[in-house]
Coordinates of C-alpha atoms and ligand atoms in Angstrom, one line a residue:
M21 CA -38.9 18.9 -19.2
S22 CA -38.6 15.7 -21.2
T23 CA -36.0 14.5 -23.8
I24 CA -36.1 11.5 -26.0
I25 CA -32.9 10.0 -27.4
K26 CA -33.7 7.9 -30.5
N27 CA -31.9 5.5 -32.9
I28 CA -29.3 4.5 -30.3
K29 CA -27.1 1.8 -31.9
Y30 CA -26.7 0.1 -28.5
L31 CA -28.1 1.1 -25.2
Y32 CA -25.9 -0.5 -22.6
Q33 CA -26.2 -1.5 -18.9
T34 CA -30.0 -1.7 -19.0
E35 CA -31.9 -3.0 -16.0
E36 CA -35.5 -4.0 -15.9
G37 CA -36.2 -4.3 -12.2
P38 CA -38.2 -4.6 -10.0
G39 CA -35.7 -2.8 -7.7
F40 CA -32.2 -2.0 -8.6
K41 CA -29.1 -4.2 -8.6
T42 CA -26.4 -3.2 -6.1
K43 CA -23.3 -4.5 -7.8
V44 CA -22.1 -7.1 -10.2
S45 CA -19.7 -9.8 -9.0
G46 CA -17.5 -12.6 -10.4
A47 CA -18.5 -14.2 -13.7
D48 CA -21.5 -11.8 -13.9
M49 CA -19.0 -9.0 -14.5
A50 CA -18.4 -10.3 -18.0
Q51 CA -22.0 -9.5 -19.0
I52 CA -23.5 -6.0 -19.9
P53 CA -27.2 -6.2 -20.7
Y54 CA -28.1 -4.1 -23.8
I55 CA -30.8 -3.2 -26.3
E56 CA -29.9 -2.8 -29.9
D57 CA -31.5 0.1 -31.9
A58 CA -33.1 1.7 -28.8
W59 CA -34.8 4.8 -27.6
L60 CA -34.5 6.3 -24.1
L61 CA -36.9 8.8 -22.6
I62 CA -35.8 11.2 -19.8
E63 CA -38.2 13.3 -17.7
N64 CA -37.3 15.8 -15.0
G65 CA -33.7 14.6 -14.8
L66 CA -34.7 10.9 -14.4
I67 CA -34.9 7.9 -16.7
K68 CA -38.6 7.5 -17.5
A69 CA -38.7 4.7 -20.1
F70 CA -36.6 2.9 -22.7
G71 CA -37.1 0.2 -25.4
K72 CA -36.6 -0.9 -29.0
M73 CA -37.1 1.6 -31.8
S74 CA -39.5 -0.9 -33.5
Q75 CA -41.7 -0.7 -30.4
L76 CA -41.6 3.1 -29.9
T77 CA -45.1 4.4 -29.2
D78 CA -46.2 7.9 -29.7
F79 CA -45.7 10.2 -26.7
K80 CA -45.0 13.8 -26.0
Y81 CA -41.6 15.2 -25.3
D82 CA -39.9 18.6 -25.5
V83 CA -36.5 17.7 -27.1
S84 CA -35.5 14.9 -29.5
Y85 CA -31.9 13.8 -30.0
D86 CA -30.8 11.5 -32.8
A87 CA -28.1 9.2 -31.6
S88 CA -27.6 7.3 -34.9
N89 CA -24.4 5.2 -34.8
S90 CA -23.7 6.1 -31.2
L91 CA -23.8 4.1 -28.0
V92 CA -25.5 5.3 -24.9
L93 CA -24.2 4.2 -21.4
P94 CA -24.5 5.3 -17.9
A95 CA -21.8 8.0 -17.2
W96 CA -18.7 6.9 -15.4
C97 CA -18.7 6.7 -11.6
D98 CA -15.2 7.6 -10.2
S99 CA -15.2 6.4 -6.6
H100 CA -11.6 7.5 -5.6
T101 CA -10.1 10.9 -6.4
H102 CA -7.9 13.6 -4.8
L103 CA -9.2 16.2 -7.3
V104 CA -8.8 19.1 -4.9
F105 CA -5.1 20.0 -4.9
A106 CA -3.0 23.1 -5.2
A107 CA -0.2 22.3 -7.6
A108 CA 1.2 19.7 -10.0
R109 CA 4.3 17.7 -8.9
E110 CA 6.1 17.1 -12.2
Q111 CA 9.5 17.3 -10.6
E112 CA 8.8 14.1 -8.6
F113 CA 7.8 12.5 -11.9
V114 CA 11.2 13.3 -13.3
D115 CA 12.9 12.2 -10.1
R116 CA 11.2 8.8 -10.3
I117 CA 12.3 8.4 -13.9
K118 CA 15.8 8.9 -12.7
G119 CA 15.5 6.1 -10.1
K120 CA 13.9 7.5 -6.9
T121 CA 11.0 5.6 -5.5
Y122 CA 7.6 7.0 -4.5
E123 CA 8.5 6.1 -0.8
E124 CA 11.9 7.7 -0.9
I125 CA 10.5 10.9 -2.3
A126 CA 7.8 10.9 0.5
R127 CA 10.5 10.3 3.2
N128 CA 12.4 13.3 2.0
G129 CA 9.5 15.7 2.5
G130 CA 8.1 15.4 -1.1
G131 CA 4.9 13.6 -2.0
I132 CA 1.9 14.3 0.1
L133 CA 3.8 16.8 2.3
N134 CA 4.9 18.7 -0.8
S135 CA 1.2 19.0 -1.8
A136 CA 0.2 20.0 1.8
A137 CA 2.8 22.9 1.9
K138 CA 1.3 24.4 -1.3
L139 CA -2.3 23.8 -0.3
R140 CA -2.0 25.4 3.1
V141 CA -1.0 28.8 1.7
M142 CA -3.5 28.8 -1.2
D143 CA -6.7 30.7 -0.5
E144 CA -10.0 28.9 -0.7
S145 CA -11.4 30.6 -3.7
E146 CA -8.3 29.9 -5.8
L147 CA -8.3 26.2 -4.7
Y148 CA -12.0 26.1 -5.6
D149 CA -11.4 27.6 -9.1
Q150 CA -8.7 25.1 -9.9
S151 CA -10.7 22.2 -8.7
Y152 CA -13.8 23.3 -10.5
A153 CA -11.8 23.4 -13.8
R154 CA -10.6 19.8 -13.1
L155 CA -14.1 18.7 -12.5
Q156 CA -15.3 20.1 -15.8
Q157 CA -12.4 18.3 -17.5
V158 CA -13.3 14.9 -16.2
I159 CA -17.0 15.5 -17.0
A160 CA -16.0 16.1 -20.6
Q161 CA -14.3 12.7 -20.5
G162 CA -17.4 10.9 -19.2
T163 CA -17.5 11.1 -15.4
A164 CA -20.7 12.2 -13.7
A165 CA -20.3 10.9 -10.2
I166 CA -17.2 11.4 -8.2
E167 CA -15.7 10.9 -4.7
I168 CA -13.2 13.5 -3.6
K169 CA -10.9 13.3 -0.6
S170 CA -9.3 15.8 1.7
G171 CA -5.8 14.9 2.9
Y172 CA -3.5 17.6 1.5
G173 CA -4.3 19.9 4.4
L174 CA -3.1 17.9 7.4
S175 CA -4.0 20.7 9.8
V176 CA -7.4 21.6 11.2
E177 CA -7.8 24.7 9.1
A178 CA -6.5 23.3 5.9
E179 CA -8.4 20.0 6.1
L180 CA -11.6 22.0 6.7
K181 CA -10.7 24.3 3.8
M182 CA -10.4 21.3 1.4
L183 CA -13.7 19.8 2.6
R184 CA -15.5 23.2 2.2
V185 CA -14.2 23.3 -1.4
I186 CA -15.6 19.8 -2.0
R187 CA -18.9 20.9 -0.6
K188 CA -19.0 23.9 -2.9
L189 CA -18.2 21.7 -5.9
K190 CA -21.2 19.6 -4.9
E191 CA -23.4 22.6 -4.5
N192 CA -22.4 24.1 -7.9
S193 CA -22.6 21.0 -10.0
D194 CA -25.2 18.5 -11.1
V195 CA -22.7 15.6 -10.8
S196 CA -23.0 13.5 -7.7
V197 CA -20.2 14.3 -5.3
K198 CA -19.1 12.3 -2.2
A199 CA -16.5 13.6 0.3
S200 CA -14.0 11.6 2.2
F201 CA -12.1 13.0 5.2
L202 CA -8.4 11.9 4.8
A203 CA -6.4 13.8 7.4
A204 CA -4.7 10.4 8.0
H205 CA -2.9 10.6 4.7
A206 CA 0.5 11.4 6.0
Y207 CA 2.0 12.8 9.3
P208 CA 2.5 16.5 8.8
I209 CA 6.1 17.9 9.4
E210 CA 5.2 19.5 12.7
Y211 CA 4.1 16.1 14.1
K212 CA 7.0 14.1 12.6
E213 CA 8.4 13.3 16.0
D214 CA 5.1 13.1 17.8
K215 CA 2.8 10.9 15.7
E216 CA 0.5 10.1 18.6
S217 CA -0.5 13.8 19.0
Y218 CA -1.5 13.9 15.3
I219 CA -3.8 10.9 15.7
K220 CA -5.3 12.6 18.8
L221 CA -5.7 15.8 16.8
I222 CA -7.6 13.9 14.1
I223 CA -9.8 12.0 16.6
D224 CA -10.4 14.7 19.2
I225 CA -10.5 17.9 17.2
M226 CA -10.9 17.4 13.5
L227 CA -13.4 14.6 13.4
P228 CA -16.0 16.3 15.7
K229 CA -15.7 19.5 13.6
V230 CA -16.0 17.6 10.3
A231 CA -19.0 15.7 11.6
A232 CA -20.7 18.8 13.1
E233 CA -20.5 20.7 9.8
G234 CA -21.6 17.6 7.8
L235 CA -18.5 18.0 5.6
A236 CA -17.8 14.3 4.9
D237 CA -19.5 11.1 4.0
Y238 CA -16.5 8.8 4.6
M239 CA -13.4 8.4 6.7
D240 CA -10.2 7.5 4.7
V241 CA -6.9 6.3 6.1
F242 CA -3.7 5.6 4.2
C243 CA -3.0 2.3 5.8
E244 CA 0.6 1.5 4.7
Q245 CA 4.1 0.9 6.1
G246 CA 5.6 4.3 6.7
F247 CA 2.2 6.0 6.9
F248 CA -0.6 4.7 9.2
S249 CA -0.3 1.3 10.8
V250 CA -3.1 -1.2 11.2
A251 CA -3.4 -0.3 14.9
D252 CA -3.6 3.5 14.0
T253 CA -6.2 2.6 11.4
E254 CA -8.3 0.7 13.9
R255 CA -8.4 3.6 16.3
L256 CA -9.2 6.1 13.5
L257 CA -12.0 3.9 12.1
E258 CA -13.4 3.2 15.5
A259 CA -13.7 7.0 16.1
A260 CA -15.1 7.7 12.7
W261 CA -17.9 5.2 13.1
K262 CA -18.9 7.0 16.3
F263 CA -19.4 10.1 14.2
G264 CA -21.3 8.2 11.5
L265 CA -18.5 8.3 9.0
K266 CA -18.1 4.9 7.2
P267 CA -14.6 3.9 6.2
K268 CA -13.3 3.9 2.6
I269 CA -9.6 3.3 2.9
H270 CA -6.2 3.2 1.0
A271 CA -5.0 -0.3 1.4
N272 CA -2.2 -2.6 0.2
Q273 CA -0.7 -0.2 -2.4
L274 CA 2.9 -0.7 -1.5
H275 CA 3.0 -3.6 0.9
Y276 CA 0.9 -6.5 2.3
S277 CA 0.0 -4.1 5.1
G278 CA -3.1 -5.7 6.6
G279 CA -5.1 -2.8 5.2
V280 CA -7.6 -5.0 3.4
Q281 CA -8.3 -7.1 6.4
V282 CA -8.8 -4.1 8.7
G283 CA -11.0 -2.5 6.1
V284 CA -13.3 -5.5 5.9
Q285 CA -13.3 -5.9 9.7
Y286 CA -14.5 -2.3 10.1
R287 CA -17.2 -2.7 7.3
A288 CA -15.5 -0.3 4.9
V289 CA -17.6 0.6 1.9
S290 CA -14.4 0.0 -0.2
V291 CA -10.7 -0.8 0.2
D292 CA -8.8 0.9 -2.6
H293 CA -5.5 0.3 -4.5
L294 CA -4.8 -3.4 -3.8
E295 CA -1.6 -3.9 -5.7
C296 CA -0.5 -6.2 -2.9
V297 CA -3.2 -8.8 -2.7
G298 CA -3.0 -12.6 -2.3
E299 CA -5.0 -15.4 -0.9
A300 CA -5.4 -14.0 2.6
E301 CA -6.7 -10.6 1.3
I302 CA -9.1 -12.4 -1.1
E303 CA -10.4 -14.7 1.8
A304 CA -11.0 -11.6 3.9
L305 CA -12.9 -9.9 1.1
K306 CA -15.1 -12.9 0.6
K307 CA -16.2 -12.7 4.2
G308 CA -17.5 -9.1 4.0
S309 CA -19.3 -6.8 1.6
T310 CA -16.5 -4.3 1.1
M311 CA -15.9 -3.3 -2.5
P312 CA -12.4 -4.1 -3.8
T313 CA -11.5 -1.0 -5.8
L314 CA -8.5 -1.1 -8.1
L315 CA -6.6 2.0 -9.1
P316 CA -4.4 0.7 -12.0
A317 CA -3.7 4.1 -13.5
A318 CA -1.7 4.9 -10.4
A319 CA 0.2 1.7 -10.7
F320 CA 0.8 2.6 -14.4
F321 CA 2.1 6.1 -13.5
L322 CA 4.3 4.9 -10.7
G323 CA 5.6 1.9 -12.6
I324 CA 4.7 -0.6 -9.9
P325 CA 3.1 -4.0 -10.3
Y326 CA -0.6 -4.1 -11.2
Q327 CA -3.5 -5.4 -9.1
P328 CA -4.5 -9.1 -9.5
A329 CA -7.9 -8.3 -11.0
R330 CA -8.3 -11.8 -12.5
Q331 CA -7.7 -13.5 -9.2
I332 CA -10.2 -11.2 -7.5
I333 CA -12.9 -11.6 -10.1
D334 CA -12.3 -15.4 -10.5
A335 CA -12.8 -15.7 -6.7
G336 CA -16.4 -14.5 -7.3
L337 CA -15.8 -11.0 -6.0
P338 CA -16.9 -7.7 -7.5
V339 CA -14.3 -5.2 -8.7
A340 CA -14.6 -1.4 -9.0
L341 CA -12.1 0.7 -10.9
A342 CA -11.3 4.3 -10.0
S343 CA -8.9 6.9 -11.3
D344 CA -7.1 8.1 -8.1
Y345 CA -6.7 11.5 -9.8
N346 CA -4.0 13.2 -7.8
P347 CA -0.9 15.2 -8.4
G348 CA 1.5 12.5 -7.2
S349 CA 0.7 9.0 -8.3
C350 CA -1.9 9.7 -11.0
P351 CA -2.3 13.2 -12.5
S352 CA -5.2 12.1 -14.7
G353 CA -8.9 11.5 -14.0
N354 CA -9.5 9.9 -17.4
M355 CA -11.7 6.9 -16.9
N356 CA -11.4 5.9 -20.6
L357 CA -7.7 5.5 -20.4
L358 CA -8.2 3.7 -17.0
A359 CA -10.4 1.2 -18.8
T360 CA -7.7 0.6 -21.4
I361 CA -5.1 0.0 -18.7
A362 CA -7.5 -2.4 -16.9
C363 CA -7.9 -4.4 -20.1
T364 CA -4.4 -4.5 -21.4
Q365 CA -2.5 -4.8 -18.0
L366 CA -5.0 -6.4 -15.6
K367 CA -6.6 -8.6 -18.3
M368 CA -10.1 -7.5 -17.6
T369 CA -12.4 -7.7 -20.5
P370 CA -14.0 -4.5 -21.8
S371 CA -17.4 -5.5 -20.3
E372 CA -15.8 -6.2 -16.9
A373 CA -14.1 -2.8 -17.0
I374 CA -17.3 -1.0 -17.9
N375 CA -19.1 -2.8 -15.1
A376 CA -16.3 -1.7 -12.8
I377 CA -16.6 2.0 -13.7
T378 CA -20.5 2.1 -13.8
I379 CA -22.5 0.0 -11.4
N380 CA -19.6 -1.1 -9.2
G381 CA -18.1 2.4 -9.1
A382 CA -21.5 3.7 -8.0
A383 CA -21.7 1.0 -5.3
A384 CA -18.3 2.0 -4.0
M385 CA -19.9 5.4 -3.3
E386 CA -23.2 4.0 -2.2
L387 CA -24.9 5.5 -5.2
D388 CA -26.0 2.3 -6.8
Q389 CA -29.7 3.0 -6.2
E390 CA -29.6 6.2 -8.2
L391 CA -26.8 5.8 -10.7
G392 CA -24.6 3.3 -12.6
S393 CA -27.2 1.6 -14.8
I394 CA -30.0 2.5 -17.2
A395 CA -33.1 1.8 -15.1
V396 CA -36.4 3.6 -14.8
G397 CA -36.2 6.0 -11.9
K398 CA -32.4 6.4 -11.9
K399 CA -30.8 9.8 -12.6
A400 CA -30.2 10.4 -16.3
N401 CA -26.4 10.8 -16.1
L402 CA -25.4 9.5 -19.5
I403 CA -22.6 9.2 -22.1
I404 CA -23.6 9.4 -25.8
T405 CA -20.5 8.2 -27.6
Q406 CA -18.8 9.1 -30.8
P407 CA -19.9 6.7 -33.7
M408 CA -18.5 3.3 -32.8
N409 CA -19.3 -0.4 -33.2
S410 CA -19.6 -1.6 -29.6
L411 CA -18.5 -0.9 -26.0
D412 CA -15.2 -2.8 -26.8
N413 CA -14.2 0.3 -28.8
I414 CA -14.1 2.4 -25.7
P415 CA -10.9 0.9 -24.2
Y416 CA -9.7 0.0 -27.7
D417 CA -9.6 3.6 -28.9
F418 CA -7.1 4.6 -26.2
G419 CA -6.0 8.2 -26.0
N420 CA -9.2 9.3 -27.8
N421 CA -12.2 10.7 -26.0
P422 CA -15.2 8.4 -26.7
V423 CA -17.7 11.1 -25.5
K424 CA -19.7 12.9 -28.1
Q425 CA -22.3 14.3 -25.7
M426 CA -22.8 14.2 -21.9
M427 CA -26.1 14.4 -20.2
I428 CA -26.2 15.1 -16.4
Q429 CA -29.5 14.9 -14.6
G430 CA -31.4 15.1 -17.9
K431 CA -29.5 18.2 -19.1
F432 CA -27.1 18.2 -22.1
V433 CA -23.7 19.6 -21.0
Ligands
NIG15 O1 -3.9 7.2 -3.6 N1 -1.4 6.6 -1.7 C1 -1.8 7.6 -1.1 N2 -2.4 8.6 -1.7 C2 -2.5 8.9 -3.0 C3 -1.3 9.7 -3.5 C4 -1.0 10.9 -2.8 C5 0.0 11.7 -3.4 O2 1.1 11.2 -3.8 O3 -0.2 12.9 -3.4 C6 -2.8 7.7 -3.8 O4 -2.0 7.2 -4.6
FE16 FE1 -5.7 7.8 -3.5

């Protein structure tokens, strides 16, 4: 099965090879390679060839698509979500407007524990159906690779239930799905007075089961004051590595918690959130290859200070952007809106934002060798946009969906 897309106004994020780039850092983030007036050939789900319309030679294909006035880009790679959850938490949203903080709500049994109470009693098939609907919603907005976390179960059974739902989403969808095990998201009510036993439960009981069933790619920890300390995080990551689970952690959202440093020390694939980042965190990041992943839509929704993206990029580091889609701090998986927030609030340029949600987002899920750019041999997960002038219009047209047509593994969806 082969498809040709013709008359593409601009084909963005092209890569000639040999080999594939792994990520884009520092000043290079301002550049997005492109071809004007382009064609793109897809065969058996993979990118087969591309070039300029003026140099289009005659070859056979099954389907032809006219992309006049449209841009074509690699689909968005969302490397941090909590897409599997049982219920919305709009009451906490209202409580925050009236003055409560995210941490106060969490201390009073709301927040993550609120989500856990609802998820534990929901049966697996209903949880799956809700999550599948959310996945379809974010695909329609341009996402075609996604990381999804557990962490609203907080018991052996409920954590496994979440991870099985994620596995089923992966089996029943052509988008690339990565799973992170996040039992260390909060201490469940029944362990409130005995936190040590919960950490032991994660290490001795949950981790072996998760690893034996191959249910997760990564280990996540909410390393934050009032949640899991740096010492807790070290123990959890140490144990995770023994089971082959690499870290991808929640760090420095609410405090200068040491999360970034411990993440780099344990060779985390990414450290995510990073509202509280200064010189020490930047120095730590420069010493490793951990991807700094910013979640500004969560900062937007909670009304907390934004991540210092400029300082991080200007230090020569890469940046990925991810949605953090979850019912508490960011009930949206819309990567287009995320790009707008990154531009207007973090002062990233549109090109930097697009690099952060394509190749660098792919790298934050170790998918950079199969997704995130337009390169021969990579999966054909593509966005064909509405008619527009350039990629600057994607964050500019905020609130509108730039997607005209999605292609996932060579199939129009
Ligand atoms: O990434 N910060 C920790 N975890 C989530 C929010 C979880 C929740 O409030 O349900 C986050 O923002
Ligand atoms: Fe998160």
